[in-house]
Each structure stands twice: as structure tokens, then as C-alpha cells.
Amino acid sequence: MTMAAGGFALGGVLLFIGLAAGSLLAQSTGGNDAGPFLDAYIWRITRFTLLQAGLSTLFSVLLAIPVARALARQASFPGRIWMLRLLALPLGLPALVGALGLIEIWGRQGLLNRVLAAAGLEQPVSIYGLSGILIAHVFFNMPLAVRLMLAGIERIPAEYWRTSANLGMSAFAIFRFIEWPVIRGLLPGIAGLVFMLCATSFTLVLTLGGGPAASTIEVAIYQALRFDFDPPRAIALAALQVALTGALLLVLKLIAPPPPEGETSGKSIRRSDGASSLSRLADRVWLVLAAGLVGLPFAAIAYAGSKADLFRLLSEPVFHRALAMSATISVLSAVISVAVTALMIRTESLALAQRRPGMTARFFAGAIGASTSFILLIPPVVLGAGWFLLLRPFGDVARFAPAVVVAINALMALPFVHRVLAPAMATHAVRTGRLAASLGIAGFQRLLWIDWPGLRKPLFVAFSFAMALSLGDLGAVALFGSQDMVTLPYLLYSRMGSYRTADAAGLALFLGLLCLVLTVLGTAGEEPEGKGA
């Protein structure tokens, strides 16, 4: 029964994507689609997409290494748990809110330029164009890389640190022989994830790109569908994006060295390499820089939002409609995403749990695992446009827009929910599988008595994260946004576009606080020592 349900879920995901792509391809037939790849504009935006994604990945990873090492070496300083939570905030923050906070710091009238102008320099920093995109991507992706690296460093067996202390190894020797092999094994996966997120970035490039010179493939897809309604070009661009990003991820997967794993007795870790005055000073410098890079935009959002007329803004009928629409979409998409992901993970484990899984079972399990990562390569605007064309013969598409946006948001959250639930469900199955089978507990009774108590916390974490992602989404809504389909990010973007900066700041503060609550709830179970990073 579970296998059939999992197959139905996988088929539903693939069918939803296939119908959208098929409707765009059907619209393309008979059109003038000659030589889209020979267009100089497409090659220019392709080069810029790869350039900004490559530089964003390089800077994010390079900054993450010393910050992760500082957090690992200084495991007991006051406020460490709040530093970890600060690094978790960008992961669930709407891109539009983060962009507004970065503008308050790095913009023409931002804090940095005011300080530089007071020192005699005239507006030397610009947030728009390539520099702004890089700053924004580092703001969002450096904390993600830090947390992934920190988790890997903290899995190093305690015996390694005791041996290094007995041998009197220097800090450089410890980094070279103990930490670097672990980090090197993690780098391809982390770099691939960050590159994929930067290459498919939409909201940040749309907001901070500053014009056609800083346009990416994702933005070009949106423009081809929203303004030019040119499905052949949109299909060509989407195929190009999937091919480029997929090829890079395949190369990184093939060259990734296996992370070294060592046997351990499970004793607590005690490191001696961060005890010297020079080490503590260096670690504090990196932590202060990371806290400033991530924390200042949040402080700027709070300051700018507090100056807005919040009472008038929050009492407007359009805000009430946007809040209700955003809440409905985010809750429904989070429920669907968590339920579908849990079902697919369970099905994958059952397919591989056979004593001798055949080729069909292995292929089925591999398809489930691959589908959750492949989804990140698919532009939401392509899915939205495809379903727009598919539903147009049935009447006013606006009636179906909320349901389409819910489905797209649930689909886009699948990879992130999978990263939260997969290890938790695997550990839970190892701990309870044999006992439940020996007691004959299955079906609803197992779900109620065993699975729900054991998986309640990771399910809640996944739900809160999926809800935060949907709450701040602009990609799917950008195509359907109208007076009848207004969400908080769409309302914020429209106020920014009409230069109502005070209202935009107030909306950003409110939306940021909502996502802050969800992020704190999602990380509430982390240990103060950072073991849950």
C-alpha cells in the first residue's frame, strides 16, 4: 500500500512538471523558434549567469571556511547559540526582504555610503549590478555553507583531537591533517548546492540587477513569458539552464572525494587549538565579521520598518487580503510538501529494504531520490506559465491561480524538506523498525504510537521551513500577481516598484518577523553547543 502511494506521489510530481512543459511545447509549435541558441542576448545572459553564480559560490565558500572553523574551535563562548540562530535566519528569510535590508546598508543612501561620504568619498559603493548580486548571494548562502561545514567538522571523532593534543600539533597542522580532509570532502556538495541556488536566483537578480546588463537566465525566462509571451524562447532558456546546472552538479558529484569517517567511542570533543590568545582573536574577528554581514541588514530592516506608519499600513484592506492569501498558500503548500516528501522517503526505504532489491526497485528508489534534487533546476515561472496555458481553455485563469501557486510552492520546497526529513526518518527506522515488526504494529497504529512521537520534531522543523519558503516566495506569484491575487511579497514588490519605500520597509519588517518566528521555531531544538547545526 505504501509503495503504491509513493509511486502515485512520484507520478503526480512528474505529471505536474510534464503537463506544464508539454503545454509550453504545444504553444511553441508553429512559432518562429529558429535558432534561439544563436541569439547573442542568450549567450550574454548565459555568461553572466555562470559568472555571478561562480563568483557567488567562491566568495560564500571561502568566507564560510574560517567562520565554521571559528564556531567549531570556540564551542562554549557566551551567545554561541544566538550566533547559530542568526546564521539560520537568512535560510528562511524572503529574498525580497533580505534585498531591502541590503539596500539599507549598501545602497546609494545606505549606511555604508553615508559613512564613506562623511569621510570625503562620494558614493563609492553601488548595490545594483554584479556587485549587489554578489553581496546578496553571499548574505544568503554563506550562512548555509557555514552550517553544513560546521556539522561536518563536529562529526570528527574526539580521538583525533586527543591525539593532536598529545602530539603537540600546531593550529596549521590540525587544519591540514584533520579539518581540511573533512572540509575538502564536503566542498563539492556545498559548492554545488550554492551554485545551483545562485544560478537559479530570481528575486535577488530582479531586484538588484539594475537592468539588462545584469540579467540571468531565470529573469530572461520570466521576461519572455510575462512581457513578450514567447514560449519557444522560454523553453529554450529553461532547457539551457537545466542542462548547464545539471552538468555541473554531475561533474561535482563524480569528482567529490568520499568524506573520511573515523571510528569513535562517542566521547565529548575537547579541542586545544583554539585556546591560544592569537587563535581566540582570529576566531573573534571572523565571527564579528560574519555577525555584521548577516546581522546589519536585519537591524536595518527593523530600523527602517519602525519609521513607517505601521498602523495605517496594517489596517489597509489590501494588506488583509495579502496576509490571508499568503497564510493560506504557505500553510497548504507546507502540508502538501511535508506529506509528499515523507511518503516518498518511506517508499524509497521500503524499495531498498528488500533482501535482494531488483533492478526495478533500485531504479524506483533512485528516481525518487533524484527527483527531489532535480526540482531545484526547474524555474517556477516555467511551471506557472505552462499551467496558465493549460488552464486557459477552462475559463478565467485567475480562479485557478491560488491552487497553482500552492502546488508550485509545495514542489519547490520538496528538496529542502527532504534534507530535513531523510536523515531523521532513516535514524527512526533503524531504531524502531525491528521492534515494531516483532510486536506486529503496523498501519495507523504504528503511525500514532511510534512514528508520530519519534518524528514529531523533524516534521515540525520541515513544516516551519517549508512554510517560511512559501511565505516569502515571489517567483510563482510574479506571473499570476494581480488585484485578485495579492500576497505579501507581491505587495512588497509593488510598493518598491512605485517608490513607496516607507510602506515597503514596513511590509518587509512584518514579513521578516513572520519568517523570524518560523525560523526560531524550526531551530528551537538545537543544542547550545551547536550539535544540531
Coordinates of C-alpha atoms in Angstrom, one line a residue:
M1 CA 0.0 0.0 0.0
T2 CA 2.8 2.4 0.9
M3 CA 4.7 1.5 -2.2
A4 CA 1.7 2.3 -4.4
A5 CA 1.1 5.6 -2.6
G6 CA 4.7 6.6 -3.0
G7 CA 4.6 5.7 -6.7
F8 CA 1.4 7.7 -7.0
A9 CA 3.2 10.7 -5.3
L10 CA 6.2 10.5 -7.6
G11 CA 4.0 10.1 -10.6
G12 CA 2.0 13.2 -9.5
V13 CA 5.1 15.3 -9.2
L14 CA 6.4 14.2 -12.6
L15 CA 2.9 14.7 -14.2
F16 CA 2.6 18.2 -12.8
I17 CA 6.0 19.1 -14.3
G18 CA 5.4 17.3 -17.6
L19 CA 2.0 18.9 -18.2
A20 CA 3.4 22.3 -17.7
A21 CA 6.3 21.7 -20.0
G22 CA 4.1 20.0 -22.6
S23 CA 1.7 22.9 -22.7
L24 CA 4.5 25.3 -23.4
L25 CA 5.9 23.0 -26.1
A26 CA 2.5 22.7 -27.7
Q27 CA 2.3 26.5 -27.7
S28 CA 5.7 26.6 -29.4
T29 CA 4.7 24.6 -32.4
G30 CA 4.2 26.6 -35.5
G31 CA 6.0 29.6 -34.0
N32 CA 9.2 31.3 -35.1
D33 CA 11.7 29.4 -32.9
A34 CA 14.6 29.4 -35.4
G35 CA 18.0 29.4 -33.8
P36 CA 17.2 30.6 -30.2
F37 CA 20.7 29.5 -29.1
L38 CA 22.3 31.6 -31.8
D39 CA 20.9 34.8 -30.2
A40 CA 23.7 36.9 -28.8
Y41 CA 21.5 38.0 -26.0
I42 CA 21.0 34.5 -24.7
W43 CA 24.7 33.8 -24.8
R44 CA 25.4 37.1 -23.0
I45 CA 23.0 36.3 -20.1
T46 CA 24.3 32.7 -20.0
R47 CA 27.8 34.0 -19.5
F48 CA 26.6 36.4 -16.8
T49 CA 24.6 33.7 -15.1
L50 CA 27.7 31.4 -14.9
L51 CA 29.9 34.3 -13.8
Q52 CA 27.7 35.6 -11.0
A53 CA 26.9 32.1 -9.8
G54 CA 30.6 31.1 -9.9
L55 CA 31.8 34.2 -8.0
S56 CA 28.9 34.0 -5.5
T57 CA 29.8 30.4 -4.8
L58 CA 33.5 31.1 -4.5
F59 CA 33.0 34.0 -2.0
S60 CA 30.4 32.2 0.0
V61 CA 32.5 29.1 0.5
L62 CA 35.8 31.0 1.1
L63 CA 34.1 33.1 3.8
A64 CA 32.4 30.0 5.3
I65 CA 35.6 28.1 6.0
P66 CA 37.1 30.4 8.7
V67 CA 33.7 31.1 10.2
A68 CA 32.8 27.4 10.5
R69 CA 36.3 26.7 12.0
A70 CA 35.8 29.6 14.5
L71 CA 32.5 28.2 15.6
A72 CA 34.0 24.7 15.9
R73 CA 37.0 25.8 17.8
Q74 CA 35.2 28.2 20.2
A75 CA 32.5 25.8 21.4
S76 CA 31.5 27.5 24.6
F77 CA 31.6 31.2 24.2
P78 CA 28.6 33.2 25.5
G79 CA 25.9 33.7 22.9
R80 CA 27.1 30.9 20.6
I81 CA 23.5 29.6 20.3
W82 CA 22.3 33.0 19.2
M83 CA 25.1 33.2 16.6
L84 CA 23.9 29.9 15.2
R85 CA 20.3 31.2 15.1
L86 CA 21.5 34.4 13.4
L87 CA 23.1 32.3 10.7
A88 CA 19.9 30.3 10.4
L89 CA 17.8 33.4 9.7
P90 CA 18.8 34.0 6.0
L91 CA 17.8 30.4 5.2
G92 CA 14.1 31.2 5.8
L93 CA 14.1 34.9 5.0
P94 CA 12.2 36.1 1.9
A95 CA 14.7 37.2 -0.7
L96 CA 12.8 40.4 -1.2
V97 CA 13.1 41.3 2.5
G98 CA 16.8 40.5 2.5
A99 CA 17.3 42.6 -0.6
L100 CA 15.6 45.6 1.1
G101 CA 17.8 45.2 4.2
L102 CA 20.9 45.1 2.0
I103 CA 19.8 48.2 0.2
E104 CA 19.6 50.0 3.5
I105 CA 23.2 49.1 4.2
W106 CA 24.9 49.1 0.8
G107 CA 22.5 51.3 -1.3
R108 CA 23.2 54.8 -2.6
Q109 CA 21.6 56.3 0.6
G110 CA 22.6 53.4 2.7
L111 CA 24.6 53.3 5.9
L112 CA 28.0 52.4 4.3
N113 CA 27.8 55.2 1.7
R114 CA 26.8 57.7 4.4
V115 CA 29.8 56.8 6.4
L116 CA 32.1 57.0 3.3
A117 CA 30.6 60.3 2.3
A118 CA 31.3 61.7 5.8
A119 CA 34.9 60.6 5.2
G120 CA 35.1 62.6 2.0
L121 CA 34.3 59.9 -0.6
E122 CA 31.3 60.5 -2.8
Q123 CA 29.0 57.5 -3.2
P124 CA 31.8 54.9 -4.0
V125 CA 29.6 51.8 -3.5
S126 CA 26.7 50.6 -5.6
I127 CA 24.3 47.8 -4.6
Y128 CA 23.0 47.4 -8.1
G129 CA 24.5 45.2 -10.8
L130 CA 27.0 42.4 -10.4
S131 CA 28.4 43.7 -7.1
G132 CA 24.9 43.9 -5.5
I133 CA 24.0 40.4 -6.7
L134 CA 27.3 39.0 -5.2
I135 CA 26.7 40.7 -1.9
A136 CA 23.1 39.4 -1.7
H137 CA 24.1 35.9 -2.6
V138 CA 26.9 35.8 0.0
F139 CA 24.4 37.2 2.6
F140 CA 22.0 34.3 1.9
N141 CA 24.4 31.4 1.1
M142 CA 27.5 31.9 3.3
P143 CA 25.4 31.0 6.5
L144 CA 24.2 27.9 4.7
A145 CA 27.7 26.9 3.8
V146 CA 28.8 27.6 7.4
R147 CA 26.2 25.4 9.0
L148 CA 26.9 22.5 6.6
M149 CA 30.7 22.7 7.2
L150 CA 30.2 23.1 10.9
A151 CA 28.1 19.9 11.0
G152 CA 30.9 18.0 9.2
I153 CA 33.7 19.3 11.4
E154 CA 31.7 18.4 14.5
R155 CA 31.5 14.8 13.3
I156 CA 35.3 14.4 13.5
P157 CA 35.9 11.8 16.2
A158 CA 37.1 13.1 19.6
E159 CA 40.1 10.7 19.5
Y160 CA 41.5 12.8 16.7
W161 CA 41.6 15.9 18.9
R162 CA 43.2 14.0 21.8
T163 CA 45.9 12.6 19.5
S164 CA 46.6 16.1 18.1
A165 CA 46.9 17.4 21.7
N166 CA 49.3 14.6 22.7
L167 CA 51.4 15.2 19.6
G168 CA 51.5 19.0 20.2
M169 CA 50.3 19.7 16.7
S170 CA 50.1 23.4 15.7
A171 CA 46.9 25.0 14.5
F172 CA 48.1 24.9 10.9
A173 CA 48.9 21.2 11.2
I174 CA 45.5 20.5 12.7
F175 CA 43.8 22.3 9.9
R176 CA 45.9 20.5 7.3
F177 CA 45.7 16.9 8.6
I178 CA 42.4 16.8 10.4
E179 CA 40.0 19.6 9.3
W180 CA 40.9 20.1 5.7
P181 CA 40.3 16.4 4.6
V182 CA 36.8 16.7 6.0
I183 CA 36.1 20.1 4.5
R184 CA 37.5 19.0 1.2
G185 CA 35.1 16.1 1.1
L186 CA 32.2 18.5 1.8
L187 CA 33.2 21.2 -0.6
P188 CA 31.8 19.7 -3.8
G189 CA 28.4 19.1 -2.3
I190 CA 28.2 22.5 -0.6
A191 CA 29.6 24.3 -3.7
G192 CA 27.1 22.5 -6.0
L193 CA 24.2 23.4 -3.8
V194 CA 25.2 27.1 -3.5
F195 CA 25.9 27.3 -7.2
M196 CA 22.5 25.9 -8.1
L197 CA 20.8 28.3 -5.8
C198 CA 22.7 31.3 -7.3
A199 CA 22.3 30.2 -10.9
T200 CA 18.5 29.9 -10.4
S201 CA 18.2 33.0 -8.3
F202 CA 15.2 35.2 -9.4
T203 CA 14.1 37.7 -6.9
L204 CA 17.5 39.0 -6.0
V205 CA 18.6 39.5 -9.6
L206 CA 15.2 41.0 -10.5
T207 CA 15.6 43.5 -7.6
L208 CA 19.3 44.2 -7.6
G209 CA 20.3 43.5 -11.2
G210 CA 19.9 47.1 -12.2
G211 CA 18.9 46.4 -15.8
P212 CA 19.5 44.2 -18.8
A213 CA 23.3 44.2 -18.4
A214 CA 22.9 42.1 -15.2
S215 CA 20.2 39.7 -16.2
T216 CA 20.3 36.0 -15.7
I217 CA 18.6 33.0 -17.5
E218 CA 15.9 32.9 -14.8
V219 CA 15.0 36.5 -15.2
A220 CA 15.1 36.2 -19.0
I221 CA 12.6 33.3 -18.8
Y222 CA 10.3 35.5 -16.7
Q223 CA 10.6 38.3 -19.2
A224 CA 10.0 36.0 -22.1
L225 CA 6.7 34.8 -20.6
R226 CA 5.4 37.8 -18.7
F227 CA 6.1 40.6 -21.2
D228 CA 6.9 39.1 -24.6
F229 CA 4.9 35.8 -24.2
D230 CA 7.4 33.9 -26.3
P231 CA 7.1 30.3 -25.2
P232 CA 9.8 29.0 -27.6
R233 CA 12.4 31.3 -26.1
A234 CA 11.3 30.4 -22.6
I235 CA 11.5 26.7 -23.3
A236 CA 15.0 27.1 -24.9
L237 CA 16.2 29.1 -21.9
A238 CA 14.8 26.7 -19.4
A239 CA 16.4 23.7 -21.2
L240 CA 19.7 25.6 -21.3
Q241 CA 19.5 26.3 -17.5
V242 CA 18.7 22.7 -16.7
A243 CA 21.5 21.4 -18.9
L244 CA 24.2 23.7 -17.6
T245 CA 23.4 23.4 -13.9
G246 CA 22.7 19.6 -14.2
A247 CA 26.0 19.1 -16.0
L248 CA 27.9 21.0 -13.3
L249 CA 26.3 19.0 -10.5
L250 CA 27.1 15.8 -12.2
V251 CA 30.7 16.7 -12.5
L252 CA 30.9 17.8 -8.9
K253 CA 29.3 14.5 -7.8
L254 CA 31.8 12.5 -9.9
I255 CA 34.9 14.3 -8.6
A256 CA 33.7 14.6 -4.9
P257 CA 36.1 12.6 -2.7
P258 CA 34.3 10.5 -0.1
P259 CA 34.3 12.3 3.3
P260 CA 36.7 10.5 5.7
E261 CA 34.9 8.7 8.5
G262 CA 36.6 7.5 11.6
E263 CA 35.7 5.2 14.4
T264 CA 34.9 6.9 17.7
S265 CA 33.9 6.0 21.2
G266 CA 31.4 8.8 21.3
K267 CA 33.1 10.8 24.0
S268 CA 32.8 14.6 24.2
I269 CA 35.0 16.7 22.0
R270 CA 37.7 18.8 23.6
R271 CA 39.8 20.9 21.2
S272 CA 43.0 22.6 22.3
D273 CA 43.9 24.5 19.1
G274 CA 41.5 27.4 19.9
A275 CA 42.8 28.2 23.4
S276 CA 45.7 30.5 22.5
S277 CA 45.3 34.2 22.5
L278 CA 46.0 34.5 18.8
S279 CA 43.5 31.8 17.9
R280 CA 40.8 33.4 20.0
L281 CA 41.5 36.8 18.5
A282 CA 41.4 35.4 14.9
D283 CA 38.2 33.5 15.6
R284 CA 36.5 36.5 17.2
V285 CA 37.4 38.7 14.2
W286 CA 35.8 36.2 11.8
L287 CA 32.7 35.8 14.0
V288 CA 32.3 39.5 14.3
L289 CA 32.6 39.9 10.5
A290 CA 30.0 37.2 9.9
A291 CA 27.7 38.7 12.5
G292 CA 28.0 42.1 10.9
L293 CA 27.4 40.8 7.4
V294 CA 24.3 38.9 8.4
G295 CA 23.0 41.0 11.3
L296 CA 23.3 44.5 10.0
P297 CA 20.7 44.1 7.2
F298 CA 18.3 42.7 9.8
A299 CA 18.9 45.7 12.0
A300 CA 18.4 48.0 9.0
I301 CA 15.1 46.3 8.2
A302 CA 13.9 46.8 11.8
Y303 CA 15.0 50.4 11.9
A304 CA 13.5 51.4 8.5
G305 CA 10.3 49.5 9.2
S306 CA 9.8 51.1 12.6
K307 CA 9.7 54.5 10.9
A308 CA 6.8 53.5 8.7
D309 CA 3.2 54.2 9.5
L310 CA 2.6 50.6 10.6
F311 CA -0.9 51.2 12.0
R312 CA -2.1 52.7 8.7
L313 CA -0.3 50.0 6.7
L314 CA -1.6 47.1 8.7
S315 CA -5.1 48.4 8.6
E316 CA -5.3 48.7 4.8
P317 CA -7.8 46.2 3.2
V318 CA -5.2 45.2 0.6
F319 CA -2.8 44.1 3.4
H320 CA -5.5 42.0 4.9
R321 CA -6.2 40.3 1.6
A322 CA -2.4 39.8 1.1
L323 CA -1.9 38.4 4.6
A324 CA -4.9 35.9 4.2
M325 CA -3.7 34.8 0.8
S326 CA -0.1 34.3 1.9
A327 CA -1.1 32.4 5.1
T328 CA -3.4 30.1 3.1
I329 CA -0.9 29.4 0.4
S330 CA 2.0 28.9 2.8
V331 CA 0.1 26.5 5.2
L332 CA -1.4 24.4 2.3
S333 CA 1.9 24.2 0.4
A334 CA 3.8 23.2 3.6
V335 CA 1.3 20.5 4.5
I336 CA 1.5 19.1 0.9
S337 CA 5.3 19.3 0.7
V338 CA 5.9 17.6 4.1
A339 CA 3.3 14.8 3.4
V340 CA 4.5 14.1 -0.1
T341 CA 8.2 14.1 0.9
A342 CA 7.6 11.8 3.9
L343 CA 5.7 9.4 1.7
M344 CA 8.4 9.4 -1.0
I345 CA 11.2 8.8 1.6
R346 CA 9.2 5.9 3.2
T347 CA 8.7 4.4 -0.2
E348 CA 12.3 4.7 -1.1
S349 CA 13.4 3.0 2.1
L350 CA 10.9 0.2 1.5
A351 CA 12.1 -0.4 -2.0
L352 CA 15.7 -0.7 -0.8
A353 CA 14.8 -2.7 2.4
Q354 CA 14.3 -5.9 0.4
R355 CA 16.8 -8.6 1.0
R356 CA 17.9 -8.5 -2.7
P357 CA 16.3 -5.5 -4.3
G358 CA 16.0 -6.0 -8.0
M359 CA 16.8 -3.5 -10.8
T360 CA 13.3 -2.2 -10.8
A361 CA 13.3 -1.5 -7.1
R362 CA 16.7 0.2 -7.3
F363 CA 15.6 2.3 -10.3
F364 CA 12.4 3.3 -8.5
A365 CA 14.3 4.3 -5.3
G366 CA 16.9 6.2 -7.4
A367 CA 14.1 8.1 -9.3
I368 CA 12.6 9.2 -6.0
G369 CA 15.9 10.4 -4.6
A370 CA 16.9 12.2 -7.8
S371 CA 13.6 13.9 -8.3
T372 CA 13.9 15.8 -5.1
S373 CA 17.2 17.4 -6.3
F374 CA 16.2 17.9 -9.9
I375 CA 13.2 20.0 -8.9
L376 CA 15.6 22.8 -7.9
L377 CA 16.6 23.2 -11.6
I378 CA 13.1 23.9 -12.8
P379 CA 12.2 27.5 -12.9
P380 CA 8.9 28.1 -11.1
V381 CA 7.9 30.7 -13.7
V382 CA 8.0 28.0 -16.4
L383 CA 5.7 25.8 -14.3
G384 CA 3.3 28.7 -13.8
A385 CA 3.3 29.7 -17.4
G386 CA 2.7 26.1 -18.5
W387 CA -0.3 25.7 -16.2
F388 CA -1.5 29.1 -17.3
L389 CA -1.7 27.9 -20.9
L390 CA -3.2 24.6 -19.8
L391 CA -6.0 26.1 -17.8
R392 CA -6.8 28.9 -20.1
P393 CA -9.4 26.9 -22.1
F394 CA -11.4 26.3 -18.9
G395 CA -12.2 30.0 -18.3
D396 CA -10.7 32.7 -16.2
V397 CA -7.2 31.5 -15.1
A398 CA -7.3 33.8 -12.0
R399 CA -9.7 31.3 -10.4
F400 CA -7.1 28.6 -10.5
A401 CA -4.1 30.8 -9.7
P402 CA -4.0 30.1 -5.9
A403 CA -4.1 26.4 -6.4
V404 CA -1.3 26.5 -9.0
V405 CA 0.8 28.7 -6.7
V406 CA 0.2 26.3 -3.8
A407 CA 1.3 23.3 -5.9
I408 CA 4.4 25.1 -7.2
N409 CA 5.5 26.3 -3.8
A410 CA 5.0 22.8 -2.4
L411 CA 7.1 21.4 -5.2
M412 CA 9.9 23.9 -4.7
A413 CA 10.1 23.1 -1.0
L414 CA 10.5 19.4 -1.6
P415 CA 14.3 19.4 -1.8
F416 CA 14.7 21.3 1.4
V417 CA 12.1 19.3 3.3
H418 CA 13.8 16.1 2.0
R419 CA 17.1 17.3 3.5
V420 CA 15.5 17.7 6.9
L421 CA 13.3 14.5 7.0
A422 CA 15.5 11.9 5.2
P423 CA 18.2 11.5 7.9
A424 CA 15.6 11.7 10.7
M425 CA 13.4 9.1 9.1
A426 CA 16.4 6.8 8.4
T427 CA 17.5 7.0 12.0
H428 CA 14.0 6.5 13.3
A429 CA 13.6 3.4 11.1
V430 CA 16.8 1.8 12.4
R431 CA 15.8 2.4 16.0
T432 CA 12.1 1.3 15.8
G433 CA 11.8 -0.9 12.7
R434 CA 12.6 -4.3 14.1
L435 CA 10.7 -3.7 17.4
A436 CA 7.6 -2.6 15.6
A437 CA 7.7 -5.6 13.3
S438 CA 8.3 -8.0 16.2
L439 CA 5.3 -6.5 18.0
G440 CA 3.1 -6.7 14.9
I441 CA 2.4 -2.9 15.0
A442 CA 1.7 -1.5 11.5
G443 CA -0.5 0.9 9.7
F444 CA -2.3 3.6 11.6
Q445 CA -1.3 2.2 15.0
R446 CA 2.4 2.5 14.1
L447 CA 1.9 6.0 12.8
L448 CA 0.1 7.0 16.0
W449 CA 2.1 5.2 18.7
I450 CA 5.7 5.0 17.2
D451 CA 6.2 7.3 14.1
W452 CA 4.5 10.4 15.3
P453 CA 6.2 10.6 18.7
G454 CA 9.6 9.9 17.2
L455 CA 9.3 12.1 14.1
R456 CA 7.2 15.0 15.5
K457 CA 10.1 17.3 16.0
P458 CA 11.7 16.9 12.5
L459 CA 8.3 17.1 10.9
F460 CA 7.6 20.4 12.7
V461 CA 11.1 21.7 11.6
A462 CA 10.4 20.7 8.0
F463 CA 6.9 22.2 8.1
S464 CA 8.1 25.5 9.5
F465 CA 10.9 25.8 7.0
A466 CA 8.5 24.9 4.0
M467 CA 6.0 27.5 5.3
A468 CA 8.7 30.2 5.5
L469 CA 9.9 29.4 2.0
S470 CA 6.4 29.7 0.6
L471 CA 5.6 32.8 2.7
G472 CA 8.4 34.7 1.1
D473 CA 8.1 33.3 -2.5
L474 CA 7.8 35.8 -5.3
G475 CA 8.8 33.6 -8.3
A476 CA 5.5 31.8 -8.7
V477 CA 3.3 34.7 -7.7
A478 CA 5.2 37.1 -10.1
L479 CA 3.4 35.6 -13.1
F480 CA -0.1 35.5 -11.6
G481 CA 0.0 38.6 -9.4
S482 CA -3.0 40.9 -9.8
Q483 CA -5.6 42.8 -7.8
D484 CA -7.3 39.4 -7.1
M485 CA -4.1 37.5 -6.4
V486 CA -2.0 39.6 -3.9
T487 CA 0.5 38.1 -1.5
L488 CA 2.7 39.8 1.0
P489 CA 5.9 39.5 -1.2
Y490 CA 3.9 40.7 -4.3
L491 CA 2.5 43.7 -2.3
L492 CA 6.0 44.5 -1.1
Y493 CA 7.5 44.3 -4.6
S494 CA 4.7 46.5 -6.0
R495 CA 5.3 49.2 -3.3
M496 CA 9.1 49.1 -4.0
G497 CA 8.3 49.5 -7.8
S498 CA 6.2 52.5 -7.1
Y499 CA 8.9 54.1 -4.9
R500 CA 6.8 53.9 -1.7
T501 CA 9.8 53.0 0.3
A502 CA 8.3 53.7 3.7
D503 CA 5.4 51.2 3.0
A504 CA 7.9 48.7 1.6
A505 CA 10.1 48.9 4.7
G506 CA 7.0 48.4 7.0
L507 CA 5.9 45.4 5.0
A508 CA 9.4 44.0 5.0
L509 CA 9.6 44.3 8.8
F510 CA 6.3 42.5 9.2
L511 CA 7.2 39.7 6.7
G512 CA 10.6 39.4 8.2
L513 CA 9.2 39.0 11.7
L514 CA 6.8 36.3 10.5
C515 CA 9.7 34.3 9.0
L516 CA 11.8 35.0 12.0
V517 CA 9.2 33.3 14.2
L518 CA 9.1 30.3 11.9
T519 CA 12.9 30.1 11.8
V520 CA 13.3 30.3 15.6
L521 CA 10.6 27.6 16.0
G522 CA 12.4 25.5 13.4
T523 CA 15.7 25.7 15.2
A524 CA 14.3 25.7 18.8
G525 CA 15.7 22.2 19.4
E526 CA 19.3 23.0 18.6
E527 CA 21.8 22.3 21.4
P528 CA 23.8 25.3 22.7
E529 CA 27.0 23.6 21.6
G530 CA 25.8 23.7 18.0
K531 CA 25.4 19.9 17.6
G532 CA 22.2 20.5 15.6
A533 CA 23.8 22.9 13.2

